[in-house]
Every structure is written in C-alpha cells, then in structure tokens.
Coordinates of C-alpha atoms in Angstrom, one line a residue:
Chain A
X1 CA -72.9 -53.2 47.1
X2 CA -69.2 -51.9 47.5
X3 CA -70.8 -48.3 47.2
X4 CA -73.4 -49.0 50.2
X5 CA -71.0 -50.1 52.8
X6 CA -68.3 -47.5 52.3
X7 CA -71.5 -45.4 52.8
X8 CA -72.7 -46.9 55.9
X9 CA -68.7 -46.6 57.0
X10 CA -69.2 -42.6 56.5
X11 CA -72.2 -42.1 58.2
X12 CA -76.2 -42.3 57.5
X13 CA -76.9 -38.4 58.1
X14 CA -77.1 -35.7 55.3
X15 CA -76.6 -31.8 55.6
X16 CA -79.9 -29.7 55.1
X17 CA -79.8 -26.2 55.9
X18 CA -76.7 -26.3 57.3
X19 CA -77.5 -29.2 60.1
X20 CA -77.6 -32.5 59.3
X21 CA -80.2 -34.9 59.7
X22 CA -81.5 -38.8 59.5
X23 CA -83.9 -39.3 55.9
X24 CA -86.5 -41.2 58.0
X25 CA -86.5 -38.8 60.6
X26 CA -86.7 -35.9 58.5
X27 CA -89.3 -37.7 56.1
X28 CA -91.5 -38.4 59.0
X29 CA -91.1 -34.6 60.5
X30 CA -92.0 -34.0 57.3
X31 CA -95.2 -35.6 57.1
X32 CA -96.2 -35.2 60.2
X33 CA -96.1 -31.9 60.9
X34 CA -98.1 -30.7 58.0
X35 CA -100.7 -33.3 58.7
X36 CA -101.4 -32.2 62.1
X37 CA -101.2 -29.1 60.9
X38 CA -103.9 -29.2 58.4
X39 CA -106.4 -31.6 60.7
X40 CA -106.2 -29.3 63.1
X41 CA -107.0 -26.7 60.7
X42 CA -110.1 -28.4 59.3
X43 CA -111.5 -29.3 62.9
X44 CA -111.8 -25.5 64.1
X45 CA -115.1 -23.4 64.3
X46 CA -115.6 -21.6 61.1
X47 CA -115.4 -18.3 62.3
X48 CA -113.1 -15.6 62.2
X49 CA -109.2 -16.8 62.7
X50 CA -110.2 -19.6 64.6
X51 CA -108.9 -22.0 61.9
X52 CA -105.9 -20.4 61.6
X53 CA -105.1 -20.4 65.4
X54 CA -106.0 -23.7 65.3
X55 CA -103.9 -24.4 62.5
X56 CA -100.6 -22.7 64.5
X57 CA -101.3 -24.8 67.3
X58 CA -101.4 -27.8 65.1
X59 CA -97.8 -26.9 64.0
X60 CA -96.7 -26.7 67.5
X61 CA -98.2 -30.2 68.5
X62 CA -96.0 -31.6 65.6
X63 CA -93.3 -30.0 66.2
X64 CA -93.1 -30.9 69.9
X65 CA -94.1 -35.1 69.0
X66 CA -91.2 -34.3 66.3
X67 CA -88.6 -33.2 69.2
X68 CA -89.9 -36.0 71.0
X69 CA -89.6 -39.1 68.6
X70 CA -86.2 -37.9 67.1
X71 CA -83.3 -37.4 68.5
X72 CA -80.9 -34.4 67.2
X73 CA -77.8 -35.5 65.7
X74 CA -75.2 -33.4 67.6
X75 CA -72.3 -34.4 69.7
X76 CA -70.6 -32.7 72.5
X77 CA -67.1 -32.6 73.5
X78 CA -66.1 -29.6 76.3
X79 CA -63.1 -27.1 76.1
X80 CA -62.4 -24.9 78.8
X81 CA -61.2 -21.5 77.9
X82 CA -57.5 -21.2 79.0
X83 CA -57.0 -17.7 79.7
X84 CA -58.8 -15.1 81.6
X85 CA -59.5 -12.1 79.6
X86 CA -57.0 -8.8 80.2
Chain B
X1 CA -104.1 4.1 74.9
X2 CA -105.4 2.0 77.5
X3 CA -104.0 -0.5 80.4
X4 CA -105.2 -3.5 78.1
X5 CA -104.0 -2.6 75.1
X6 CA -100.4 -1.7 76.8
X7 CA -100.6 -5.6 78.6
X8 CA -100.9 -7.1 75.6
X9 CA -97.9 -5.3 73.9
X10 CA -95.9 -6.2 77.1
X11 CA -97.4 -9.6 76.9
X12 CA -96.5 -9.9 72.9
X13 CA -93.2 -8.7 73.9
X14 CA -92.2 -11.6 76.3
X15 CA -94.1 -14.3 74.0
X16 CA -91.3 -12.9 71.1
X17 CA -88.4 -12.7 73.2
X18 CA -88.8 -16.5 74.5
X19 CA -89.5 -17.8 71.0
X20 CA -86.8 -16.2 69.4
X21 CA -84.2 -16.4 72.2
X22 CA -84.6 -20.1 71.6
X23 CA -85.2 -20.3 67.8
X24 CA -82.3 -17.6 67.6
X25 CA -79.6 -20.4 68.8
X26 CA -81.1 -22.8 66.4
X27 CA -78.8 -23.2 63.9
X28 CA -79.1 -22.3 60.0
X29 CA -82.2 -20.5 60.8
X30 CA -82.9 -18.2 58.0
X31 CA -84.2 -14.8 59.7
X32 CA -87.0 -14.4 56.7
X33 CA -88.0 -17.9 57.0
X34 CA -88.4 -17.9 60.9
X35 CA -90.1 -14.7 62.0
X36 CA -92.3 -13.8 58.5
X37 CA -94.3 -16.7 58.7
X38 CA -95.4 -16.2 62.9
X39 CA -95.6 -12.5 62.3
X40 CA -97.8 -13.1 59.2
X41 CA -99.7 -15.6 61.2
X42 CA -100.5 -12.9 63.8
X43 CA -101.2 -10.1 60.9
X44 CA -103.9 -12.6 59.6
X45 CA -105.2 -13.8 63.0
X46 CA -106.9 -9.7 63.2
X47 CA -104.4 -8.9 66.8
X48 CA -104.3 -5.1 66.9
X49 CA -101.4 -3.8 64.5
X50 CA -99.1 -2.4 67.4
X51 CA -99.3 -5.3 69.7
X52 CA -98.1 -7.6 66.6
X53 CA -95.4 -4.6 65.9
X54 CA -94.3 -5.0 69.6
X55 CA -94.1 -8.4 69.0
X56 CA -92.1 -8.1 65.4
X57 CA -89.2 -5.8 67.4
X58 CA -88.8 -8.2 70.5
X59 CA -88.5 -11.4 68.1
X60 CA -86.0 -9.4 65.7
X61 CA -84.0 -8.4 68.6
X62 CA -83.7 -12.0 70.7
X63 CA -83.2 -13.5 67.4
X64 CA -80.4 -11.0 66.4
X65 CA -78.7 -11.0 69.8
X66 CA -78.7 -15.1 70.2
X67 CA -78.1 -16.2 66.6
X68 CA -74.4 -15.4 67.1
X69 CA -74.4 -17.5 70.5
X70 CA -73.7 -20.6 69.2
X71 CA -70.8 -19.2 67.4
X72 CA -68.7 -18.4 70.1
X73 CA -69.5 -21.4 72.1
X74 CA -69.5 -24.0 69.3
X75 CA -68.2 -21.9 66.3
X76 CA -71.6 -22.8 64.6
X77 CA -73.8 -19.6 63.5
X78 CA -77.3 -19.6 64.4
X79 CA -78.5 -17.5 61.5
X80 CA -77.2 -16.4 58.6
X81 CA -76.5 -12.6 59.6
X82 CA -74.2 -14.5 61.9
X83 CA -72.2 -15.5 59.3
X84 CA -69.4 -13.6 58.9
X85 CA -68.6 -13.8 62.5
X86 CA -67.5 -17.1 62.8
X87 CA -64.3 -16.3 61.3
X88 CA -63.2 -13.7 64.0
X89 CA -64.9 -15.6 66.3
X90 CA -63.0 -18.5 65.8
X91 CA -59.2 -16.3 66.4
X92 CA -60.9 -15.6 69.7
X93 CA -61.6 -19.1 70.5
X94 CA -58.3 -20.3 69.7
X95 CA -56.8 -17.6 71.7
X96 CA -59.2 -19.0 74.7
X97 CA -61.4 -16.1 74.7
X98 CA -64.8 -17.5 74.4
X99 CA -66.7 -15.9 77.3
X100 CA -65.8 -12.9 76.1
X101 CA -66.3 -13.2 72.5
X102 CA -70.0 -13.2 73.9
X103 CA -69.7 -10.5 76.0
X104 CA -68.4 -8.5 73.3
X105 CA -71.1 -9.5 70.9
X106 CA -74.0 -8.6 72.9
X107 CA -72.7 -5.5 74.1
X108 CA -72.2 -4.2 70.3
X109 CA -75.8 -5.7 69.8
X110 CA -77.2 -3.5 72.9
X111 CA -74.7 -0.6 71.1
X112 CA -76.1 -0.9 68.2
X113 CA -79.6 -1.0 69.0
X114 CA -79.3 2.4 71.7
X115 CA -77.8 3.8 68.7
X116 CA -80.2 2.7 65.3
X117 CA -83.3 3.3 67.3
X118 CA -82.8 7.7 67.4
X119 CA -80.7 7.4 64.1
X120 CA -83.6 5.8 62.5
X121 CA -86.7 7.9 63.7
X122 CA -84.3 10.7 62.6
X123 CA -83.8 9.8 59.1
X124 CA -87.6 8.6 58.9
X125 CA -88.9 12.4 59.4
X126 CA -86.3 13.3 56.9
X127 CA -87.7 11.3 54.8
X128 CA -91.3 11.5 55.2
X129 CA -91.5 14.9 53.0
X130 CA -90.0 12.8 49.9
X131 CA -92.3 10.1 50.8
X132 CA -95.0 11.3 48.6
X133 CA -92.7 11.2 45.2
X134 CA -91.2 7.5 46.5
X135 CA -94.4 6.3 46.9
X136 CA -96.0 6.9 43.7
X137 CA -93.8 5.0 42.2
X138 CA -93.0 2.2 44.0
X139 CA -93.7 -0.5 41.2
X140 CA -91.3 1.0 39.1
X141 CA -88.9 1.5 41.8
X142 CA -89.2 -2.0 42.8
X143 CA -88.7 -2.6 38.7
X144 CA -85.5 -0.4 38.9
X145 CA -84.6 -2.1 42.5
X146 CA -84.2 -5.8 41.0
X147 CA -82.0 -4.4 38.1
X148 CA -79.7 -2.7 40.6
X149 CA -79.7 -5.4 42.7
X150 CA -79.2 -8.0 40.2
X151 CA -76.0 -6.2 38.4
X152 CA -74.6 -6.0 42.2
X153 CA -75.4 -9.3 42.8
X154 CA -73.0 -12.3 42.1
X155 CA -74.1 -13.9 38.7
X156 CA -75.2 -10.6 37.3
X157 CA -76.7 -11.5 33.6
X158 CA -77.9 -14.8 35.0
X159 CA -79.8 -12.0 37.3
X160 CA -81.0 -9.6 34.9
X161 CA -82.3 -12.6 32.3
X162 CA -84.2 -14.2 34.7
X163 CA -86.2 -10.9 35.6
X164 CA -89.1 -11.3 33.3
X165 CA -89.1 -15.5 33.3
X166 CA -89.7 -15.2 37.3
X167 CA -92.5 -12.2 36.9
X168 CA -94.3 -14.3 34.6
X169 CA -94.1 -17.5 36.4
X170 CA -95.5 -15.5 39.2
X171 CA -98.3 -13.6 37.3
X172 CA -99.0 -16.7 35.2
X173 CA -100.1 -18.5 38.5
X174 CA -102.2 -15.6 39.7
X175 CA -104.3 -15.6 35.9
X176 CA -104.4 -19.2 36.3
X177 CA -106.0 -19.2 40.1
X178 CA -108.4 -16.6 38.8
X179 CA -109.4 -18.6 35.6
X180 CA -110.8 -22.0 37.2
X181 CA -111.9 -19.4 39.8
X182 CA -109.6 -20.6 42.9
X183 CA -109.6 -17.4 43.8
X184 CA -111.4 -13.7 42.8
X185 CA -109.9 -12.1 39.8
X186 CA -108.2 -9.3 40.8
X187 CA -107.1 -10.8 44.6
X188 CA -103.2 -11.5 43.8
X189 CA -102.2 -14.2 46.0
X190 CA -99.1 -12.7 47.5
X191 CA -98.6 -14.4 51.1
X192 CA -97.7 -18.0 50.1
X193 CA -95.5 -17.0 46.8
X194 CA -93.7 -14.8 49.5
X195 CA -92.8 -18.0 51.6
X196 CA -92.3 -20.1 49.0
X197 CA -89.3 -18.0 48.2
X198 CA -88.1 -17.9 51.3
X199 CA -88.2 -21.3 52.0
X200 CA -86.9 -22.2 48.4
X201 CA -83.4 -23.1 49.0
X202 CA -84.8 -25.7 51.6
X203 CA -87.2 -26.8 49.0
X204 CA -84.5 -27.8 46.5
X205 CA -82.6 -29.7 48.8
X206 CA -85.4 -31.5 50.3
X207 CA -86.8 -32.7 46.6
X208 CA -82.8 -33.1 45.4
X209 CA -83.1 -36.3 48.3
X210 CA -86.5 -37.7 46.4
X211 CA -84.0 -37.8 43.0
X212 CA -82.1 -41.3 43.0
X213 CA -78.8 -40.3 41.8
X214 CA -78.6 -36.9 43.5
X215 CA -79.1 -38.9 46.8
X216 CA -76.6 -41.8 46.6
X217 CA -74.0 -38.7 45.5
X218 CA -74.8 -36.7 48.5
X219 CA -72.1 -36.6 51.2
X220 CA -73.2 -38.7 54.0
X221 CA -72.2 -37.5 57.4
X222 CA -71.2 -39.0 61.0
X223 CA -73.2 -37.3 63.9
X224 CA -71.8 -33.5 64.1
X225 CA -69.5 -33.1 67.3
X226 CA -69.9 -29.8 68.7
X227 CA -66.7 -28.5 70.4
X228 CA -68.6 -26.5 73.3
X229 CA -66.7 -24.0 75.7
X230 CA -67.4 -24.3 79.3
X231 CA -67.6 -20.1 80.1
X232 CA -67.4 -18.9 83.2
X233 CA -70.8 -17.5 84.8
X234 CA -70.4 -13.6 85.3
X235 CA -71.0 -12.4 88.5
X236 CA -73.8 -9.1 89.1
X237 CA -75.2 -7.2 86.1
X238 CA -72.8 -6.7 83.2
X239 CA -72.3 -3.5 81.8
X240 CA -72.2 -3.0 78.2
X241 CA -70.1 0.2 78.2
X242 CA -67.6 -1.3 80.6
X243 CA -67.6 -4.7 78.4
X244 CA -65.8 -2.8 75.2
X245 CA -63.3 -0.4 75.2
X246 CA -63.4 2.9 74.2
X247 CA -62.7 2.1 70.8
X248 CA -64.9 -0.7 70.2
X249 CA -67.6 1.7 71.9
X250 CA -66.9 4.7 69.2
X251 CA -66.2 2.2 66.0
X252 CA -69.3 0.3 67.1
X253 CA -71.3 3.3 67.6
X254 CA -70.2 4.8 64.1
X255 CA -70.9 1.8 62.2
X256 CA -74.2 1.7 63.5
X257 CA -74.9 5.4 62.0
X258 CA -73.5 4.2 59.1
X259 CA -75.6 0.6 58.9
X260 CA -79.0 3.0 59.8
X261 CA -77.8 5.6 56.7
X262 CA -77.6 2.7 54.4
X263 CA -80.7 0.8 55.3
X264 CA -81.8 0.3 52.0
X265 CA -78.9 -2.3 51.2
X266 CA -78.6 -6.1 52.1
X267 CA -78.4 -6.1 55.7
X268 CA -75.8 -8.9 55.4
X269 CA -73.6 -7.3 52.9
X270 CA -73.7 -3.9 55.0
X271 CA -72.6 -5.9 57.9
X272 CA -69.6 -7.6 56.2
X273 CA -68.7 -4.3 54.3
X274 CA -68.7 -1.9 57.2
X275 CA -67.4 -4.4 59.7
X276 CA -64.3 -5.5 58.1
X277 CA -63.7 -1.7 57.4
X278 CA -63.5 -0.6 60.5
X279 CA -61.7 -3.8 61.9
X280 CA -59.2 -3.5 58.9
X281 CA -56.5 -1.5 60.4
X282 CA -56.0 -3.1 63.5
X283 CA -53.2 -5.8 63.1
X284 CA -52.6 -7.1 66.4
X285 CA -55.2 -10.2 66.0
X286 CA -57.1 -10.6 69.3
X287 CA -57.9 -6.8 69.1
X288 CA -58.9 -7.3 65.7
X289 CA -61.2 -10.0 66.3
X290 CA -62.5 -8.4 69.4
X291 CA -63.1 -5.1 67.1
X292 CA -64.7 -6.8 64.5
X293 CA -67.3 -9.0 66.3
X294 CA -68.5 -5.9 68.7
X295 CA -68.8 -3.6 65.4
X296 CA -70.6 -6.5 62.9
X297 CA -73.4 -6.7 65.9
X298 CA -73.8 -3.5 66.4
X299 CA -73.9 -3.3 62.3
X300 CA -76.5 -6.7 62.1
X301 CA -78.8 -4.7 65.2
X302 CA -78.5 -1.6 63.2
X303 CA -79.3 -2.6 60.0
X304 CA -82.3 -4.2 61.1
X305 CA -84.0 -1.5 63.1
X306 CA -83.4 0.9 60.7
X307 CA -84.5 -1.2 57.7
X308 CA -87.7 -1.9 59.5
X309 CA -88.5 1.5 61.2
X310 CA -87.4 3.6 58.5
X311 CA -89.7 2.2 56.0
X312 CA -92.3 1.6 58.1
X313 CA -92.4 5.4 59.6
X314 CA -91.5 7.5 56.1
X315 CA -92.6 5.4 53.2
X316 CA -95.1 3.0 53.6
X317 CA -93.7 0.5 51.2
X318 CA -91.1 -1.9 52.2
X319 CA -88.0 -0.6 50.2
X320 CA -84.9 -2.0 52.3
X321 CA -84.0 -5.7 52.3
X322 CA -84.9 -6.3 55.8
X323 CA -88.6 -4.5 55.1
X324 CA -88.4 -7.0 52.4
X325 CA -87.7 -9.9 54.1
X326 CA -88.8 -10.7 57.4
X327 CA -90.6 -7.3 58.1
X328 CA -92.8 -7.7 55.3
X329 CA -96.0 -8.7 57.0
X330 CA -96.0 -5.9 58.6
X331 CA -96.6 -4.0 54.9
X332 CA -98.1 -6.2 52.9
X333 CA -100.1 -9.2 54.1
X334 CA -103.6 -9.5 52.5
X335 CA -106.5 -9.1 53.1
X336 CA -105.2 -7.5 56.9
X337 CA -102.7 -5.3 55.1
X338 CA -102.1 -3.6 51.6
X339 CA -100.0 -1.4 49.9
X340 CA -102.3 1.4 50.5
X341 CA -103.3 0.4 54.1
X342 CA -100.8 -1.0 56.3
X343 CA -99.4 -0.8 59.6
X344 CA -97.6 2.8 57.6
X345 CA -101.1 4.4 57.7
X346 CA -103.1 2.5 60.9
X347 CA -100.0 4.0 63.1
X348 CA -99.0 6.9 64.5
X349 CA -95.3 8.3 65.0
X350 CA -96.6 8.3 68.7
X351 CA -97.8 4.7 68.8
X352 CA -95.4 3.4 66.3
X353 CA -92.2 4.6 69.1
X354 CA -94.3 3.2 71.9
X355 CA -94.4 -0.4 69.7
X356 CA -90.6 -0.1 69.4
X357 CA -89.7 1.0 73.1
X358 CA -92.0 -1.7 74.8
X359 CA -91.0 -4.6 72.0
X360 CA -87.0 -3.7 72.2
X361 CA -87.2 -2.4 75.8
X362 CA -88.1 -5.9 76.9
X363 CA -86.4 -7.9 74.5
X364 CA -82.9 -6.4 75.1
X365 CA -83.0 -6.4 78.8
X366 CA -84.5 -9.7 78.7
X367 CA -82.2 -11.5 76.4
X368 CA -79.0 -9.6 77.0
X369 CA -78.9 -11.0 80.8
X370 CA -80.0 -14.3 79.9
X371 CA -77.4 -14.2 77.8
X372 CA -74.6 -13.0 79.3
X373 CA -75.4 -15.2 82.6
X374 CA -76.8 -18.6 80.6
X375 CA -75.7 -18.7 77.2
X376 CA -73.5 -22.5 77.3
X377 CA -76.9 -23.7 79.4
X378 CA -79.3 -22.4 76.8
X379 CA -77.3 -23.6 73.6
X380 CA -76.8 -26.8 75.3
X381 CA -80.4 -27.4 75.8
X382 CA -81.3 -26.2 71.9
X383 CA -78.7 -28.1 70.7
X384 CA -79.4 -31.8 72.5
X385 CA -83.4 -31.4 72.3
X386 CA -84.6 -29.9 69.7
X387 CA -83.7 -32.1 66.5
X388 CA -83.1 -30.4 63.0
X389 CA -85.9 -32.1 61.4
X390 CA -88.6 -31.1 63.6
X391 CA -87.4 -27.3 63.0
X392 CA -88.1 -28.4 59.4
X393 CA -91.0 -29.8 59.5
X394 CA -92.4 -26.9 61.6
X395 CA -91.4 -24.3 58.7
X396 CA -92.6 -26.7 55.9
X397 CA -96.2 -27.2 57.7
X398 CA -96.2 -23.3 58.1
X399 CA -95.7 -23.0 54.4
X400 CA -98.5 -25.6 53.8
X401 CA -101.3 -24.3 56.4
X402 CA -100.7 -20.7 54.8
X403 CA -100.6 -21.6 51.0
X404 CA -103.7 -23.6 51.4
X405 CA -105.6 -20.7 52.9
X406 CA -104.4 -18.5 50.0
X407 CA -106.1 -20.2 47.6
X408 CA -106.6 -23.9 48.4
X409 CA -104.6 -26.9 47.6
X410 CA -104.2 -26.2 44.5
X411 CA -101.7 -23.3 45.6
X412 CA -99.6 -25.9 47.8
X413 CA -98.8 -27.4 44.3
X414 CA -98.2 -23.3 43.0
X415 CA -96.0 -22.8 45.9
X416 CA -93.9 -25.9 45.3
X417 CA -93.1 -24.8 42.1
X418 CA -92.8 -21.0 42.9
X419 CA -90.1 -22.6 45.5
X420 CA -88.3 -24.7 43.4
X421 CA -87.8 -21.6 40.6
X422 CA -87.2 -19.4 43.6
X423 CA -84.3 -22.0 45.6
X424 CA -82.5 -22.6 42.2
X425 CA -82.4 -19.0 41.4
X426 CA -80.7 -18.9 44.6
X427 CA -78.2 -21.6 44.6
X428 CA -77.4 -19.3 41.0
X429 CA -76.7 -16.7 43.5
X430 CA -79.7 -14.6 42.8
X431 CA -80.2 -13.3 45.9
X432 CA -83.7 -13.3 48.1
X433 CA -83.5 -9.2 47.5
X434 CA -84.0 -9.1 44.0
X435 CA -86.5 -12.3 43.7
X436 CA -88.5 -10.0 46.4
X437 CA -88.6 -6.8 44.5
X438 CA -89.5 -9.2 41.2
X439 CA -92.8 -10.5 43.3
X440 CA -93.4 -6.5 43.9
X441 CA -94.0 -5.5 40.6
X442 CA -94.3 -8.8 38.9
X443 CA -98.4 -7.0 38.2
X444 CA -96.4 -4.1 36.7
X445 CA -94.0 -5.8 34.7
X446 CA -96.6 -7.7 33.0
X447 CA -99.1 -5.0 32.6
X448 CA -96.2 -3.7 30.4
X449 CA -97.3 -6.1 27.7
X450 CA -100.8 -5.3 27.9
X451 CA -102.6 -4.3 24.1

C-alpha cells in the first residue's frame, strides 16, 4: 500500500528506449498496431507484393490512430539563447 | 536510363528525405531499427534496385543530419550516432550558443558528406581488384569478424563464449522450420532473425514490464520536461563554408578521410575515437565544443557513406558495421537479394553514382535548409505529436508483418526468442556488430560439425 502511493507521488511513466511512456498506452500501441497490421495483410489481393504493401499501409493506419489516441509525454519549458555568436 | 525511371529515383528521394527528416528528430531511434525494416520492405515489394538505393541514401542522410537536432535544442539525441554529442553540445548550450551548435552540426554533416562521397568511390576501385580473394571467403571472414569484434568489444570472453550458443540458436530454428516443413529445406530464413536482433534490446524491456517484480522495481517517471531553445531564424541561404572556420573546415574535412579509410569499424566508435582526437588539443572550451560537434558530423556522415558505398561498389558482401546494420537489405534480403545476387551485381559503377547523387543530392539540400531555417518548429511538432509508443508499436508491427511472411506465425514465436537472446546479449555489451557477423556465418559455423 505504502509502496503504491510513493509510486503514484513519482510519477506513472516508465523509460523505454530512452523516452518514456504510459503502460496502457504503450500496451494498446502495442496491440494495435500489429493487428491492423496483419488484417490488413490478410485482406489484400493474393498477388505479387500486394499483401505486403497492404500490410505497410496497415502499419501506418496504426500508427497515425496511435498518435491520435495518446498523447506524448513531454513537457516544454523555453530558454532563449543569451549571446549572439562572435 | 529513361525519364521514368529517373522520376521515380527523384520521387524515392523526397519520400526518404520527409520520413526520415521527421523520424530523424524522434528520439532514441536506433538507425538499424528505423531504416532496415522500410528499406527491406521496398527490397521485397520488387521496386527497381536503384530507385530503392536512391531511396536508402536520402533516408540515411535526413536521418543523419536531424538526429542530432534535438540535441542542441533540447540536449536530447535523436539517434544513437548522436550520442556522443550531447556532451559538447551541452558546453555550447550553457554558453548560450544553441543556434549555432546547429549550424555547426549540419555544416560538418554537408562537409562530411562532399568529402566521403569521392573518398569512397576512390577506395571502392582500390578495392575491387582484391574483391575476388575477400569474397570467397566471406563466411570465414565474417567467422574471424565476430572474434575480432568480440575481443574489442566490452565484455570480451562473455563475447567470444557466446559465439557458438547464438549460431546454434540461430541454425537450430532454421532445421526446425525446415523439419515440420514451415519452410523449404535449404531456404534460411534470414530477414526476420535480422530484425529480431535489431529490435532486441526493445524486446527485453518490453517483456521485463510483463515480469511482476521487475515492474514494481522500475523507476517510475513524471512527464519529461524538455528545456527547448528559442533560435533565431537565419536570414537568406546559409553557407556551410562560411558557417565553420577554417579549422573546423580542414579538421572536419580530415576526419572525414579518416572515417571513409576506416569504414570497416563501428561507425559509432570511429566517430567518438576520431572526434575527440582532433578536438583534444583545443582547451579554450567553446572552441572545443564547437570543433568537436562540426568534426563528429562530418565523422557520423562519413562513416556512413563510405560503409555503405564501399561495400556495396567493391565487395559485394556487407563487411563494415553500417553495411551490416541498416544497409543490409540492400545485400542480402531474400528471395529479392542474395549473397551472390544483390544490388553489388544488378548495378553498375555508372548507375550505382547516379543512385548516390540523386538520393544525397536531394536529401542534403532538402534537409540542410529545412534545417537550418526550421529546426525548433520541426522538433517542436515531433516532440508534442507524435507519442513514444506509437513509434513503438509501429517498429514492433514491422517486426510482426515481416516475421510472419518469413515463415508464418510460427516464426513470430522464433523471432521473440531470437530477440530476447539477441537484447540480453546486448545489455552484456555484446554489441549489434558481432551478433550480425554470427547470423552471417551461423550456416558455416555449424557446417563445421558436420560428419
């Protein structure tokens, strides 16, 4: 219990990959993506690289619905360079 | 050569310049894990070998010339051949200097690819008449080429005992796929095991948050604030040879002879090696800084060219860690390409330097202005809309839709596992290099123990 809250005090986000990120988000990213991926795969014509096109484009739908349900985890706070350069 | 043909390339070159300029900025991005999987994709999908070529050279160029964006505005890297410049980057920053940290930067980049492109196409016909004797033996080279690597490498024994283990892990899943008949004996799945590896360090930190105890130990974080710079936009067309002085213009120049000579080395390490070299002597620490940044571009942009083109051009086989890495679709991505027929023998000299001038022509121009006029505007619009996960689930589906298509889903279980050997190795400090040249001649290695 005591563990939990001091959690929740630090924050909910973990670092992958050097950026951190929420586990629901990331688990949903991570299921949706390859889902659309692969339904798009298996609705193409089967001929030549269709599927595989269709299966790229499938990876771009997800990761677009991705961008748009989750919202990135970054801050901003704005310096101004003092000097001009010699 | 035709007018179509020649739209396309010009066509392939824009497409990779706007991807990458973007995914360049994205922080963390691995540059195997980003570019091998697209170009692969494009390999596979039958586009004419120098259009995708075209394509390969704009996308390593934007990538190389905006992954060290963010650093100077937010002192984050955008790629790991970034890396070692946040340290300099951050003297700058302190000193108030950040517009022109990234002038500097992309004016060693544009250095440093003027200078790797001749320097490369140079060595390359030096090379071709050895080519022969290289070739030949390329599985034991790549044999010979993990040991080296590995007793350079960090944990060296840890290296050189895990050299058979990981061959055999990698061959055993190949005789397995051929014995319940997945796939055709003899085909060696190659593609997925590649990505596997690259993505394995994401793997293993992705399945540490499934295990309970791991994930209530984990270091939870508060949403990252980004200290951004507000840089001044530069008025008319800035000139990369009026950017640096005369030194950064000769140190940056040599270092990029240097980087294309030793294009068979980590492109990373040659970076850090040769850059703090030439930045050693100079105490003063703005100069320093300023020295250092405009030589580890040049370096990062030279060490790529030449340990694509030089490869590519002489050999044939993709002996340099950057040929290794994120050029390696363009030797070896079954059925489309093989050892013995890849974009090495489809190419001419003539067509392969038309690939390079179209796909680095555009890209540099392209990205170096919107760079130099845009680059707060264009990190600031990576950074607030495009979330971390959904760059991860992108790569992750990658890895799925191509594993799947190597030999069905029983491979996306293969790859897992492949990934999960391959991102522990890593966190070990077994490097991608040597893990690479083991999945080269893991076929040789075992056929050792043939009777």
């Amino acid at each position: 219990m005591q563990n939990k809250s001091e959690q929740k005090e630090k924050g909910q986000f973990v670092e992958v990959w050097e950026d951190i990120v929420s586990l629901k988000d990331l688990s949903l990213a991570l299921v949706l993506c390859p889902f659309i991926t692969m339904i798009a795969y298996f609705l193409a014509p089967n001929k030549g690289s269709f599927p595989l096109f269709y299966g790229l484009g499938g990876a771009l739908i997800g990761f677009i619905l991705c961008s748009m349900i989750v919202k990135p985890k970054r801050k901003f706070q704005q310096d101004k360079d003092e000097k001009e350069w010699i | 050569m035709d007018i179509g043909l020649i739209t396309q390339m010009v066509l392939a070159a824009f497409m990779g310049t706007f991807l990458y300029t973007i995914i360049g900025i994205v922080p963390g991005t691995d540059e195997t894990a980003v570019i091998a999987p697209v170009t692969l994709a494009l390999v596979l999908s039958g586009m004419e070998p120098i259009v995708v070529l075209t394509f390969f050279m704009a996308a390593v160029i934007a990538h190389k010339l905006t992954d060290s964006v963010p650093v100077a505005v937010a002192g984050v890297p955008g790629g790991v051949m970034a890396t070692p410049m946040v340290e300099h980057s951050m003297v700058l920053k302190t000193h108030g200097y950040s517009d022109m940290t990234i002038r500097k930067m992309i004016s060693g980049s544009v250095i440093g690819t003027l200078v790797s492109v001749p320097a490369s196409l140079l060595l390359a016909s030096l090379l071709i008449p050895l080519a022969n004797a290289i070739k030949s033996y390329a599985n034991p080279i790549f044999f010979i080429g993990a040991i080296v690597l590995s007793l350079l490498s960090k944990n060296r024994w840890l290296a050189l005992v895990i050299i058979f283990p990981f061959a055999f892990l990698i061959q055993g899943l190949r005789y397995l796929y051929w014995g319940i008949g997945v796939v055709p004996e003899g085909t060696n799945v190659f593609t997925s095991f590649f990505l596997g590896i690259t993505i394995g360090p994401v793997v293993v930190t992705l399945l540490d948050l499934l295990n309970k105890e791991k994930r209530t130990s984990l270091v939870r974080h508060e949403s990252k604030v980004l200290r951004f710079n507000q840089t001044n936009p530069f008025k008319g067309f800035p000139n990369p040879f009026k950017i640096l002085t005369k030194r950064e213009l000769l140190y940056s120049s040599l270092a990029s002879i240097l980087g294309s000579i030793t294009f068979i080395f980590s492109a990373v390490g040659t970076t850090v090696l040769i850059g703090e070299l030439f930045s050693k002597r100079e105490k003063e620490p703005v100069k320093k800084a300023s020295l250092a940044i405009s030589c580890m571009e040049a370096l990062a942009n030279a060490t790529y060219i030449s340990g694509t083109l030089i490869p590519l051009i002489a050999l044939g086989i993709p002996l340099s860690s950057v040929a290794l890495g994120p050029a390696q679709p363009l030797f070896n991505a079954p059925p489309v390409f093989t050892q013995d027929h890849n974009m090495h023998h489809i190419l001419s000299f003539g067509e392969i330097t038309l690939a390079i001038v179209i796909g680095i022509g555009i890209s540099l121009f392209i990205t170096y202005y919107l760079v130099v006029k845009y680059s707060t505007q264009i990190t600031a619009f990576v950074f607030k809309w495009i979330p971390h996960e959904a760059i991860l689930g992108l790569f992750v589906a990658l890895v799925v839709l191509l594993a799947y298509m190597d030999a069905g889903w029983m491979n996306i279980a293969g790859v897992l596992l492949v990934s999960l050997v391959a991102g522990t190795l890593h966190r070990w400090g077994i490097n991608f290099g040597i893990q690479f040249m083991i999945l080269y001649s893991a076929p040789w290695i075992t056929s050792l123990f043939i009777r």
